[in-house]
Tab-separated table of C-alpha atoms (C1' of nucleotides) in Angstrom:
chain	number	residue	atom	x	y	z
A	1	MET	CA	10.417	-42.543	51.655
A	2	ASN	CA	9.189	-40.369	48.873
A	3	GLU	CA	6.987	-41.744	46.132
A	4	PRO	CA	8.532	-41.823	42.684
A	5	ASP	CA	5.196	-42.126	40.884
A	6	GLY	CA	3.069	-39.539	42.570
A	7	GLY	CA	1.296	-38.834	39.304
A	8	ASN	CA	0.161	-35.320	40.092
A	9	ARG	CA	3.390	-33.956	41.479
A	10	ARG	CA	4.089	-31.102	39.095
A	11	SER	CA	7.551	-30.036	40.043
A	12	ARG	CA	9.082	-33.385	39.455
A	13	ARG	CA	12.544	-33.047	38.104
A	14	GLY	CA	14.081	-34.968	35.249
A	15	ARG	CA	12.747	-36.631	32.145
A	16	ARG	CA	9.107	-37.753	31.850
A	17	PRO	CA	8.034	-41.174	30.656
A	18	GLY	CA	6.544	-41.473	27.191
A	19	GLU	CA	6.446	-38.951	24.382
A	20	SER	CA	5.615	-35.458	25.495
A	21	GLY	CA	5.398	-33.509	22.255
A	22	THR	CA	6.969	-30.644	24.141
A	23	ARG	CA	8.785	-29.248	21.148
A	24	ASN	CA	5.592	-28.780	19.184
A	25	ALA	CA	3.714	-27.487	22.201
A	26	ILE	CA	6.300	-24.754	22.561
A	27	LEU	CA	6.068	-23.860	18.910
A	28	ALA	CA	2.271	-23.681	18.964
A	29	ALA	CA	2.208	-21.676	22.186
A	30	SER	CA	4.788	-19.268	20.822
A	31	ARG	CA	2.710	-18.706	17.679
A	32	LYS	CA	-0.259	-17.857	19.823
A	33	ARG	CA	1.651	-15.493	22.082
A	34	PHE	CA	3.561	-13.815	19.282
A	35	ALA	CA	0.279	-13.271	17.456
A	36	GLU	CA	-1.494	-11.886	20.496
A	37	GLN	CA	1.243	-9.764	21.990
A	38	GLY	CA	3.932	-9.272	19.400
A	39	TYR	CA	7.577	-10.226	19.668
A	40	ASP	CA	8.645	-7.964	22.486
A	41	ASN	CA	5.670	-8.421	24.755
A	42	ALA	CA	5.576	-12.170	24.444
A	43	SER	CA	8.044	-13.330	27.050
A	44	ILE	CA	9.695	-16.715	27.028
A	45	ARG	CA	8.286	-17.322	30.465
A	46	ASP	CA	4.764	-16.626	29.194
A	47	ILE	CA	5.242	-18.944	26.280
A	48	ALA	CA	6.537	-21.661	28.572
A	49	VAL	CA	3.539	-21.310	30.874
A	50	ALA	CA	1.164	-21.460	27.901
A	51	ALA	CA	2.909	-24.638	26.772
A	52	GLY	CA	2.856	-26.078	30.283
A	53	VAL	CA	6.602	-26.340	30.362
A	54	ASP	CA	9.640	-24.986	32.120
A	55	PRO	CA	11.094	-21.821	30.565
A	56	ALA	CA	14.503	-23.383	30.253
A	57	LEU	CA	13.090	-25.933	27.840
A	58	VAL	CA	12.405	-23.191	25.339
A	59	HIS	CA	16.077	-22.408	25.215
A	60	HIS	CA	16.953	-26.052	25.240
A	61	TYR	CA	14.966	-26.646	22.077
A	62	TYR	CA	15.249	-23.386	20.215
A	63	GLY	CA	18.391	-21.774	21.555
A	64	SER	CA	17.121	-18.204	21.729
A	65	LYS	CA	13.983	-16.143	21.509
A	66	GLU	CA	15.015	-14.883	18.101
A	67	SER	CA	15.411	-18.404	16.701
A	68	LEU	CA	12.119	-19.438	18.209
A	69	PHE	CA	10.438	-16.508	16.500
A	70	ILE	CA	11.974	-17.402	13.183
A	71	ALA	CA	10.908	-21.016	13.578
A	72	ALA	CA	7.391	-20.014	14.607
A	73	MET	CA	6.948	-17.508	11.817
A	74	ARG	CA	8.240	-19.735	9.050
A	75	LEU	CA	5.119	-19.965	6.964
A	76	PRO	CA	3.890	-23.148	5.398
A	77	ASN	CA	4.660	-22.194	1.856
A	78	ILE	CA	2.159	-19.442	1.197
A	79	PRO	CA	3.861	-18.299	-2.000
A	80	GLY	CA	3.050	-21.769	-3.286
A	81	LEU	CA	-0.596	-21.319	-2.394
A	82	VAL	CA	-0.790	-18.038	-4.242
A	83	GLY	CA	0.973	-19.515	-7.225
A	84	LYS	CA	-1.469	-22.425	-7.288
A	85	ALA	CA	-4.410	-20.065	-7.142
A	86	LEU	CA	-3.030	-18.184	-10.116
A	87	GLU	CA	-2.411	-21.361	-12.092
A	88	SER	CA	-5.847	-22.738	-11.298
A	89	ASP	CA	-7.447	-19.781	-13.018
A	90	PRO	CA	-5.201	-18.738	-15.900
A	91	GLU	CA	-7.956	-16.700	-17.502
A	92	ALA	CA	-8.238	-14.437	-14.477
A	93	LEU	CA	-5.841	-11.840	-15.813
A	94	ALA	CA	-7.416	-11.589	-19.236
A	95	GLU	CA	-10.927	-11.512	-17.852
A	96	GLY	CA	-10.239	-8.889	-15.237
A	97	ARG	CA	-10.760	-11.129	-12.266
A	98	LEU	CA	-7.237	-10.893	-10.866
A	99	GLY	CA	-8.311	-8.645	-8.020
A	100	GLU	CA	-11.157	-10.907	-7.057
A	101	LEU	CA	-8.837	-13.903	-7.185
A	102	LEU	CA	-6.343	-12.182	-4.917
A	103	ALA	CA	-9.057	-11.158	-2.472
A	104	ARG	CA	-10.421	-14.702	-2.394
A	105	THR	CA	-6.970	-16.143	-1.790
A	106	VAL	CA	-6.288	-13.778	1.081
A	107	VAL	CA	-9.609	-14.502	2.756
A	108	MET	CA	-9.144	-18.220	2.198
A	109	ILE	CA	-5.675	-18.271	3.704
A	110	TRP	CA	-7.176	-16.550	6.672
A	111	GLU	CA	-9.460	-19.408	7.477
A	112	ASP	CA	-6.494	-21.505	8.622
A	113	LYS	CA	-5.899	-20.661	12.286
A	114	THR	CA	-2.182	-21.371	12.193
A	115	LEU	CA	-1.627	-19.268	9.095
A	116	GLN	CA	-3.708	-16.516	10.586
A	117	ARG	CA	-1.696	-16.531	13.803
A	118	THR	CA	1.547	-16.547	11.921
A	119	ALA	CA	0.604	-13.629	9.734
A	120	ILE	CA	-0.801	-11.580	12.592
A	121	GLY	CA	2.246	-12.354	14.671
A	122	LEU	CA	4.443	-11.088	11.878
A	123	LEU	CA	2.310	-7.989	11.419
A	124	ARG	CA	2.210	-7.208	15.137
A	125	SER	CA	5.898	-7.782	15.649
A	126	ALA	CA	6.915	-5.936	12.502
A	127	LEU	CA	5.948	-2.641	14.079
A	128	THR	CA	8.455	-2.750	16.870
A	129	HIS	CA	10.977	-5.376	15.844
A	130	GLU	CA	13.184	-4.706	12.865
A	131	ARG	CA	13.898	-8.364	12.237
A	132	ALA	CA	10.193	-9.119	12.028
A	133	ALA	CA	9.669	-6.194	9.669
A	134	ALA	CA	12.325	-7.611	7.364
A	135	MET	CA	10.674	-11.038	7.444
A	136	LEU	CA	7.325	-9.485	6.626
A	137	ARG	CA	8.739	-7.505	3.742
A	138	ASP	CA	10.390	-10.632	2.402
A	139	PHE	CA	7.116	-12.463	2.727
A	140	VAL	CA	5.157	-9.763	0.949
A	141	ARG	CA	7.787	-9.569	-1.726
A	142	SER	CA	7.969	-13.272	-2.428
A	143	THR	CA	4.235	-13.761	-2.254
A	144	ILE	CA	2.353	-10.866	-3.708
A	145	PHE	CA	5.119	-9.163	-5.591
A	146	GLY	CA	6.810	-12.221	-6.998
A	147	GLN	CA	3.730	-14.103	-7.996
A	148	ILE	CA	1.535	-11.286	-9.164
A	149	ALA	CA	3.760	-8.514	-10.397
A	150	SER	CA	5.285	-10.867	-12.930
A	151	THR	CA	1.813	-11.662	-14.239
A	152	LEU	CA	1.145	-8.031	-15.004
A	153	ARG	CA	2.669	-6.604	-18.163
A	154	SER	CA	2.811	-3.027	-17.015
A	155	PRO	CA	5.821	-0.749	-16.542
A	156	ASP	CA	4.422	0.407	-13.206
A	157	ALA	CA	3.619	-3.117	-12.076
A	158	GLU	CA	5.459	-2.682	-8.803
A	159	TYR	CA	3.615	0.500	-7.962
A	160	ARG	CA	0.333	-1.220	-8.717
A	161	VAL	CA	1.206	-4.201	-6.580
A	162	SER	CA	2.292	-2.030	-3.664
A	163	LEU	CA	-1.067	-0.269	-3.821
A	164	ALA	CA	-2.841	-3.606	-3.727
A	165	ALA	CA	-0.610	-4.685	-0.853
A	166	SER	CA	-1.579	-1.574	1.088
A	167	GLN	CA	-5.247	-2.510	0.816
A	168	VAL	CA	-4.577	-6.082	1.850
A	169	ILE	CA	-2.513	-4.987	4.842
A	170	GLY	CA	-5.173	-2.470	5.811
A	171	LEU	CA	-7.805	-5.172	5.603
A	172	LEU	CA	-5.853	-7.439	7.939
A	173	MET	CA	-5.128	-4.608	10.345
A	174	ALA	CA	-8.697	-3.331	10.472
A	175	ARG	CA	-10.345	-6.732	10.516
A	176	TYR	CA	-8.115	-8.854	12.695
A	177	VAL	CA	-5.874	-6.579	14.711
A	178	LEU	CA	-7.818	-3.415	15.452
A	179	ARG	CA	-11.176	-5.152	14.952
A	180	VAL	CA	-12.908	-2.192	13.413
A	181	GLU	CA	-16.623	-2.875	13.183
A	182	PRO	CA	-18.645	-3.707	11.200
A	183	LEU	CA	-15.846	-4.803	8.889
A	184	ALA	CA	-14.462	-7.200	11.482
A	185	SER	CA	-17.731	-9.121	11.600
A	186	ALA	CA	-18.464	-9.121	7.880
A	187	SER	CA	-18.388	-12.462	6.111
A	188	GLY	CA	-15.553	-13.489	3.848
A	189	GLN	CA	-17.875	-13.305	0.839
A	190	GLU	CA	-18.885	-9.744	1.576
A	191	VAL	CA	-15.277	-8.733	1.993
A	192	VAL	CA	-14.291	-10.327	-1.294
A	193	ARG	CA	-17.094	-8.486	-3.091
A	194	ALA	CA	-16.073	-5.196	-1.519
A	195	ILE	CA	-12.307	-5.439	-1.805
A	196	GLY	CA	-11.932	-7.442	-5.022
A	197	PRO	CA	-12.807	-4.677	-7.476
A	198	ALA	CA	-10.589	-2.212	-5.638
A	199	LEU	CA	-7.651	-4.598	-5.975
A	200	GLN	CA	-8.574	-5.178	-9.600
A	201	ARG	CA	-8.415	-1.467	-10.270
A	202	TYR	CA	-5.061	-1.116	-8.551
A	203	LEU	CA	-3.632	-4.024	-10.517
A	204	ALA	CA	-5.009	-3.306	-13.969
A	205	GLY	CA	-7.253	-0.254	-13.970
A	206	ASP	CA	-6.840	3.497	-14.257
A	207	ILE	CA	-4.871	4.726	-11.269
A	208	GLY	CA	-4.061	8.173	-12.574
A	209	THR	CA	-0.807	7.332	-14.292
A	210	ASP	CA	-0.329	7.035	-18.025
A	211	SER	CA	-0.762	3.268	-18.235
A	212	GLY	CA	-3.848	1.250	-17.438
A	213	THR	CA	-7.268	0.542	-18.859
A	214	ALA	CA	-8.998	3.904	-18.974
B	1	MET	CA	32.307	33.650	31.307
B	2	ASN	CA	28.790	32.826	32.337
B	3	GLU	CA	27.194	30.316	30.006
B	4	PRO	CA	23.433	30.307	30.446
B	5	ASP	CA	22.869	26.965	28.792
B	6	GLY	CA	26.159	25.388	29.644
B	7	GLY	CA	26.472	22.508	27.291
B	8	ASN	CA	29.458	20.855	28.863
B	9	ARG	CA	28.594	20.787	32.541
B	10	ARG	CA	26.393	17.783	32.580
B	11	SER	CA	26.029	16.679	36.119
B	12	ARG	CA	25.181	19.977	37.702
B	13	ARG	CA	22.526	19.464	40.241
B	14	GLY	CA	19.599	21.691	40.987
B	15	ARG	CA	17.573	24.171	38.980
B	16	ARG	CA	18.983	25.838	35.851
B	17	PRO	CA	18.880	29.562	35.179
B	18	GLY	CA	16.433	30.859	32.603
B	19	GLU	CA	13.596	29.115	30.912
B	20	SER	CA	14.418	25.601	29.862
B	21	GLY	CA	11.333	24.478	28.004
B	22	THR	CA	11.958	21.077	29.476
B	23	ARG	CA	8.317	20.144	29.651
B	24	ASN	CA	7.824	20.649	25.938
B	25	ALA	CA	11.132	19.003	25.121
B	26	ILE	CA	9.983	15.890	26.936
B	27	LEU	CA	6.669	15.915	25.135
B	28	ALA	CA	8.295	16.299	21.731
B	29	ALA	CA	10.905	13.650	22.429
B	30	SER	CA	8.255	11.238	23.667
B	31	ARG	CA	6.222	11.753	20.484
B	32	LYS	CA	9.271	10.882	18.460
B	33	ARG	CA	10.157	7.809	20.481
B	34	PHE	CA	6.593	6.562	20.734
B	35	ALA	CA	6.252	6.954	16.967
B	36	GLU	CA	9.518	5.186	16.217
B	37	GLN	CA	9.378	2.390	18.761
B	38	GLY	CA	5.846	2.114	20.066
B	39	TYR	CA	4.716	2.433	23.652
B	40	ASP	CA	6.463	-0.552	25.179
B	41	ASN	CA	9.805	-0.206	23.470
B	42	ALA	CA	10.124	3.487	24.107
B	43	SER	CA	11.615	3.637	27.581
B	44	ILE	CA	11.406	6.639	29.840
B	45	ARG	CA	15.182	6.663	29.995
B	46	ASP	CA	15.381	6.810	26.192
B	47	ILE	CA	12.903	9.641	26.064
B	48	ALA	CA	14.828	11.522	28.720
B	49	VAL	CA	18.084	11.119	26.809
B	50	ALA	CA	16.426	12.302	23.606
B	51	ALA	CA	15.164	15.349	25.464
B	52	GLY	CA	18.563	15.947	27.106
B	53	VAL	CA	17.092	15.601	30.546
B	54	ASP	CA	17.209	13.432	33.639
B	55	PRO	CA	14.735	10.509	33.616
B	56	ALA	CA	13.237	11.574	36.906
B	57	LEU	CA	12.046	14.792	35.300
B	58	VAL	CA	9.699	12.819	33.116
B	59	HIS	CA	7.946	11.550	36.184
B	60	HIS	CA	8.106	14.919	37.815
B	61	TYR	CA	6.196	16.511	34.964
B	62	TYR	CA	3.942	13.754	33.769
B	63	GLY	CA	3.612	11.417	36.714
B	64	SER	CA	3.750	8.151	34.833
B	65	LYS	CA	4.568	6.700	31.454
B	66	GLU	CA	0.901	6.135	30.774
B	67	SER	CA	-0.013	9.788	31.420
B	68	LEU	CA	2.872	10.925	29.279
B	69	PHE	CA	1.625	8.758	26.441
B	70	ILE	CA	-1.878	10.154	26.751
B	71	ALA	CA	-0.547	13.704	26.786
B	72	ALA	CA	1.711	13.037	23.796
B	73	MET	CA	-0.973	11.344	21.749
B	74	ARG	CA	-3.645	13.931	22.360
B	75	LEU	CA	-4.134	15.147	18.851
B	76	PRO	CA	-4.526	18.767	17.866
B	77	ASN	CA	-8.153	18.556	16.928
B	78	ILE	CA	-8.065	16.471	13.788
B	79	PRO	CA	-11.796	15.884	13.756
B	80	GLY	CA	-12.078	19.635	13.353
B	81	LEU	CA	-9.772	19.555	10.349
B	82	VAL	CA	-11.812	16.865	8.680
B	83	GLY	CA	-15.005	18.720	9.407
B	84	LYS	CA	-13.560	21.909	7.910
B	85	ALA	CA	-12.520	20.059	4.781
B	86	LEU	CA	-16.039	18.748	4.391
B	87	GLU	CA	-17.592	22.168	4.927
B	88	SER	CA	-15.208	23.822	2.521
B	89	ASP	CA	-16.475	21.642	-0.301
B	90	PRO	CA	-20.150	20.936	0.313
B	91	GLU	CA	-20.660	19.824	-3.263
B	92	ALA	CA	-18.195	16.962	-2.865
B	93	LEU	CA	-20.799	14.414	-1.871
B	94	ALA	CA	-23.198	15.228	-4.678
B	95	GLU	CA	-20.449	15.385	-7.264
B	96	GLY	CA	-18.818	12.119	-6.233
B	97	ARG	CA	-15.622	13.656	-4.998
B	98	LEU	CA	-15.959	12.583	-1.385
B	99	GLY	CA	-13.291	9.905	-1.739
B	100	GLU	CA	-10.846	12.275	-3.343
B	101	LEU	CA	-11.533	14.836	-0.645
B	102	LEU	CA	-10.871	12.262	2.049
B	103	ALA	CA	-7.677	11.106	0.375
B	104	ARG	CA	-6.485	14.705	0.027
B	105	THR	CA	-7.227	15.408	3.680
B	106	VAL	CA	-5.330	12.350	4.842
B	107	VAL	CA	-2.308	13.167	2.739
B	108	MET	CA	-2.438	16.782	3.829
B	109	ILE	CA	-2.607	15.943	7.512
B	110	TRP	CA	0.416	13.809	6.933
B	111	GLU	CA	2.525	16.729	5.913
B	112	ASP	CA	2.562	17.989	9.485
B	113	LYS	CA	5.425	16.216	11.238
B	114	THR	CA	3.837	16.331	14.682
B	115	LEU	CA	0.533	14.971	13.464
B	116	GLN	CA	2.350	12.293	11.539
B	117	ARG	CA	4.341	11.237	14.578
B	118	THR	CA	1.287	11.196	16.744
B	119	ALA	CA	-0.705	9.051	14.362
B	120	ILE	CA	2.142	6.617	13.754
B	121	GLY	CA	2.819	6.426	17.466
B	122	LEU	CA	-0.799	5.522	18.048
B	123	LEU	CA	-0.750	2.974	15.271
B	124	ARG	CA	2.470	1.361	16.448
B	125	SER	CA	1.436	1.258	20.072
B	126	ALA	CA	-2.092	0.091	19.355
B	127	LEU	CA	-0.842	-3.328	18.407
B	128	THR	CA	0.667	-4.203	21.735
B	129	HIS	CA	-0.937	-1.799	24.179
B	130	GLU	CA	-4.641	-2.034	24.843
B	131	ARG	CA	-4.932	1.533	26.027
B	132	ALA	CA	-3.434	2.796	22.808
B	133	ALA	CA	-5.768	0.621	20.764
B	134	ALA	CA	-8.729	2.154	22.535
B	135	MET	CA	-7.412	5.663	21.868
B	136	LEU	CA	-6.941	4.835	18.213
B	137	ARG	CA	-10.438	3.417	17.879
B	138	ASP	CA	-11.858	6.499	19.527
B	139	PHE	CA	-9.876	8.662	17.179
B	140	VAL	CA	-11.030	6.784	14.097
B	141	ARG	CA	-14.591	6.844	15.340
B	142	SER	CA	-14.709	10.537	16.087
B	143	THR	CA	-12.873	11.536	12.953
B	144	ILE	CA	-13.775	9.402	10.024
B	145	PHE	CA	-16.906	7.792	11.322
B	146	GLY	CA	-18.437	10.793	12.997
B	147	GLN	CA	-17.695	13.309	10.293
B	148	ILE	CA	-18.182	11.206	7.222
B	149	ALA	CA	-20.667	8.495	8.047
B	150	SER	CA	-23.221	11.137	8.962
B	151	THR	CA	-22.733	12.726	5.557
B	152	LEU	CA	-23.676	9.540	3.782
B	153	ARG	CA	-27.347	8.687	3.538
B	154	SER	CA	-26.933	4.967	3.264
B	155	PRO	CA	-28.146	2.223	5.597
B	156	ASP	CA	-24.762	0.525	5.396
B	157	ALA	CA	-22.869	3.766	5.980
B	158	GLU	CA	-20.824	2.280	8.805
B	159	TYR	CA	-19.760	-0.697	6.729
B	160	ARG	CA	-18.732	1.620	3.932
B	161	VAL	CA	-16.784	3.847	6.260
B	162	SER	CA	-15.002	0.895	7.852
B	163	LEU	CA	-13.945	-0.246	4.389
B	164	ALA	CA	-12.577	3.213	3.650
B	165	ALA	CA	-10.832	3.203	7.018
B	166	SER	CA	-9.159	-0.096	6.177
B	167	GLN	CA	-7.665	1.437	3.034
B	168	VAL	CA	-6.486	4.509	4.898
B	169	ILE	CA	-4.907	2.419	7.644
B	170	GLY	CA	-3.267	0.181	5.056
B	171	LEU	CA	-1.900	3.226	3.286
B	172	LEU	CA	-0.335	4.525	6.474
B	173	MET	CA	1.071	1.134	7.380
B	174	ALA	CA	2.537	0.431	3.961
B	175	ARG	CA	3.799	3.929	3.346
B	176	TYR	CA	5.096	5.087	6.696
B	177	VAL	CA	5.554	2.065	8.928
B	178	LEU	CA	6.584	-0.826	6.710
B	179	ARG	CA	7.856	1.475	3.962
B	180	VAL	CA	6.805	-0.709	1.094
B	181	GLU	CA	8.304	0.587	-2.119
B	182	PRO	CA	7.536	2.167	-4.487
B	183	LEU	CA	4.432	3.334	-2.663
B	184	ALA	CA	6.493	4.798	0.167
B	185	SER	CA	8.318	7.123	-2.223
B	186	ALA	CA	5.338	8.120	-4.334
B	187	SER	CA	4.236	11.752	-4.175
B	188	GLY	CA	1.144	12.828	-2.311
B	189	GLN	CA	-0.532	13.715	-5.605
B	190	GLU	CA	0.016	10.274	-7.049
B	191	VAL	CA	-1.335	8.656	-3.928
B	192	VAL	CA	-4.439	10.816	-3.977
B	193	ARG	CA	-5.074	9.899	-7.618
B	194	ALA	CA	-4.637	6.209	-6.864
B	195	ILE	CA	-6.503	5.956	-3.574
B	196	GLY	CA	-9.200	8.590	-4.029
B	197	PRO	CA	-11.419	6.645	-6.444
B	198	ALA	CA	-11.131	3.502	-4.320
B	199	LEU	CA	-12.354	5.439	-1.292
B	200	GLN	CA	-15.074	6.988	-3.403
B	201	ARG	CA	-16.309	3.561	-4.403
B	202	TYR	CA	-16.281	2.316	-0.829
B	203	LEU	CA	-18.220	5.347	0.368
B	204	ALA	CA	-20.787	5.700	-2.388
B	205	GLY	CA	-20.269	3.113	-5.112
B	206	ASP	CA	-21.257	-0.472	-5.776
B	207	ILE	CA	-19.647	-2.656	-3.119
B	208	GLY	CA	-21.676	-5.775	-3.741
B	209	THR	CA	-24.487	-5.089	-1.318
B	210	ASP	CA	-27.977	-3.983	-2.320
B	211	SER	CA	-27.401	-0.266	-1.905
B	212	GLY	CA	-25.038	1.948	-3.849
B	213	THR	CA	-24.653	3.473	-7.275
B	214	ALA	CA	-24.439	0.580	-9.687
C	1	DA	C1'	17.813	39.194	53.292
C	2	DA	C1'	14.668	35.408	54.273
C	3	DT	C1'	11.614	32.047	52.799
C	4	DG	C1'	8.891	29.088	50.092
C	5	DT	C1'	8.378	26.863	45.686
C	6	DA	C1'	9.741	24.933	41.284
C	7	DA	C1'	13.298	22.580	38.584
C	8	DT	C1'	16.896	19.305	38.371
C	9	DT	C1'	19.960	15.284	39.580
C	10	DC	C1'	21.241	11.100	42.159
C	11	DA	C1'	20.825	6.781	44.294
C	12	DT	C1'	17.998	3.092	44.746
C	13	DC	C1'	14.085	-0.360	44.840
C	14	DA	C1'	11.415	-4.135	43.237
C	15	DG	C1'	10.136	-6.431	39.123
C	16	DT	C1'	10.870	-8.584	34.660
C	17	DC	C1'	13.518	-10.069	30.964
C	18	DG	C1'	16.724	-13.371	28.166
C	19	DT	C1'	20.063	-16.574	29.104
C	20	DA	C1'	23.270	-20.095	31.179
C	21	DG	C1'	24.613	-24.004	33.932
C	22	DA	C1'	24.082	-27.585	37.157
C	23	DA	C1'	21.182	-31.242	38.951
C	24	DT	C1'	17.834	-34.814	38.278
C	25	DT	C1'	15.258	-38.403	35.812
C	26	DA	C1'	14.068	-41.415	31.806
C	27	DC	C1'	15.062	-43.813	27.600
C	28	DT	C1'	18.328	-46.487	24.360
C	29	DG	C1'	22.086	-49.441	22.984
C	30	DC	C1'	25.113	-52.557	24.453
D	1	DG	C1'	22.978	-54.143	34.386
D	2	DC	C1'	25.827	-50.127	32.619
D	3	DA	C1'	26.919	-46.181	29.970
D	4	DG	C1'	25.519	-42.511	27.281
D	5	DT	C1'	22.218	-39.313	25.804
D	6	DA	C1'	17.904	-36.732	25.854
D	7	DA	C1'	14.356	-34.377	28.521
D	8	DT	C1'	13.132	-31.708	32.392
D	9	DT	C1'	13.486	-28.546	36.468
D	10	DC	C1'	15.870	-25.309	39.568
D	11	DT	C1'	18.697	-21.507	40.670
D	12	DA	C1'	21.021	-17.669	39.432
D	13	DC	C1'	23.222	-13.684	36.888
D	14	DG	C1'	23.354	-9.270	34.709
D	15	DA	C1'	20.742	-5.915	32.263
D	16	DC	C1'	16.972	-3.110	31.887
D	17	DT	C1'	12.400	-1.300	33.284
D	18	DG	C1'	9.057	2.159	35.726
D	19	DA	C1'	8.930	4.410	39.818
D	20	DT	C1'	10.203	6.927	44.392
D	21	DG	C1'	12.377	9.961	47.679
D	22	DA	C1'	15.980	12.794	49.134
D	23	DA	C1'	19.372	16.306	48.021
D	24	DT	C1'	20.712	20.380	45.478
D	25	DT	C1'	20.070	24.727	43.006
D	26	DA	C1'	17.428	28.736	41.060
D	27	DC	C1'	13.573	31.777	40.962
D	28	DA	C1'	9.649	34.622	42.992
D	29	DT	C1'	7.622	36.893	46.852
D	30	DT	C1'	7.922	39.215	50.561
DNA sequence: AATGTAATTCATCAGTCGTAGAATTACTGC
DNA sequence: GCAGTAATTCTACGACTGATGAATTACATT
């Protein structure tokens, strides 16, 4: 007779006793893989292995790779975080510390591993996957554009914000994706000191157009 | 009656009369595809179709996808261009126009379609393909770092240059890959006016460390 | 004219991918 | 205890991928 409770028999078919937390394991593993390899290079089989699970379970829970990606990349309300940061320091705009505030928020968000993976996954996947690019644009729009552009009272607010966004994106790319040294190893404080004033200038300084504080 | 480049007879086997320029067609098509889709998503079959050629010819000429990528991404001496720009304006450093000069050079390089495709192809592929990432780092090192960092006389020259690189990379990402508006549609002149001073500050201004022009 | 070499196409292989369905096992409500 | 449902694994399909080798045609040299 065969033993039903071998214990270490891996390829045992059927349901396992107790709670397995498989659904969350898949989600976490997919975040990791999407962040490290991007949408196309992260295969469902890889994700399943990383989650210690059969590939078919991924489909069972999330239906398709696309849906899994969407579920994995749904960010824990970052626009809310940015909005809170703005509200917590209402003087920032008047006192010319908007850029510094934005830089601090970005660096702070980055300290959360899950948020970091999500954002990098989006960034990585956006380059080859149109759906991911759309999600990233939406994210940028709702976060930076929505929350910040409305704070500015400038006719070229959107241009200013897109400039700031370019610096933020470049920071993430250089620091976390391409790992350009020594920027990649610099501390968050240093980065805020270096980037903050540049963002401030983009948002409210003289950028060569007719508006702005000369 | 005799059509030298018969457009309708597709499946004619064997060598064609006259010069075909197939080798270059493949290279050009691969640059386009690599730039648009990145290394992994650009298939050899796609490239062959874009070049109007049988897929096996790609292997015949370039041996493997990897070698084709290396051949396609070998840049027409950009470090030389940057060096020339620096030599042509030796006063730039002293007069605080180094950032503007760098911005102008970047924007200028971008006007060449082939260079643009090559750089974007590298950028896109770097995120999922380790080989491409290494090529891109080498390129950044030899170009920006080698030519510019040596011009600066600062102990934190490399940190400064990596900051400038982050802004340049972000500009390319936002403008040409993610197409964030209105930055993507802004003219080269506008961009130079907006970005130049930021680069200048990174390279020679006060960035919150102990060196720099306060 | 003969011969060797370069250019081109075709058929095919082994591998990977996303996906689907059937089979097996456990848990829950009656 | 029985039925239904949820969780898990296995097997497989069709599409696509990079790569290879043989067959076919043109050109260059003799």
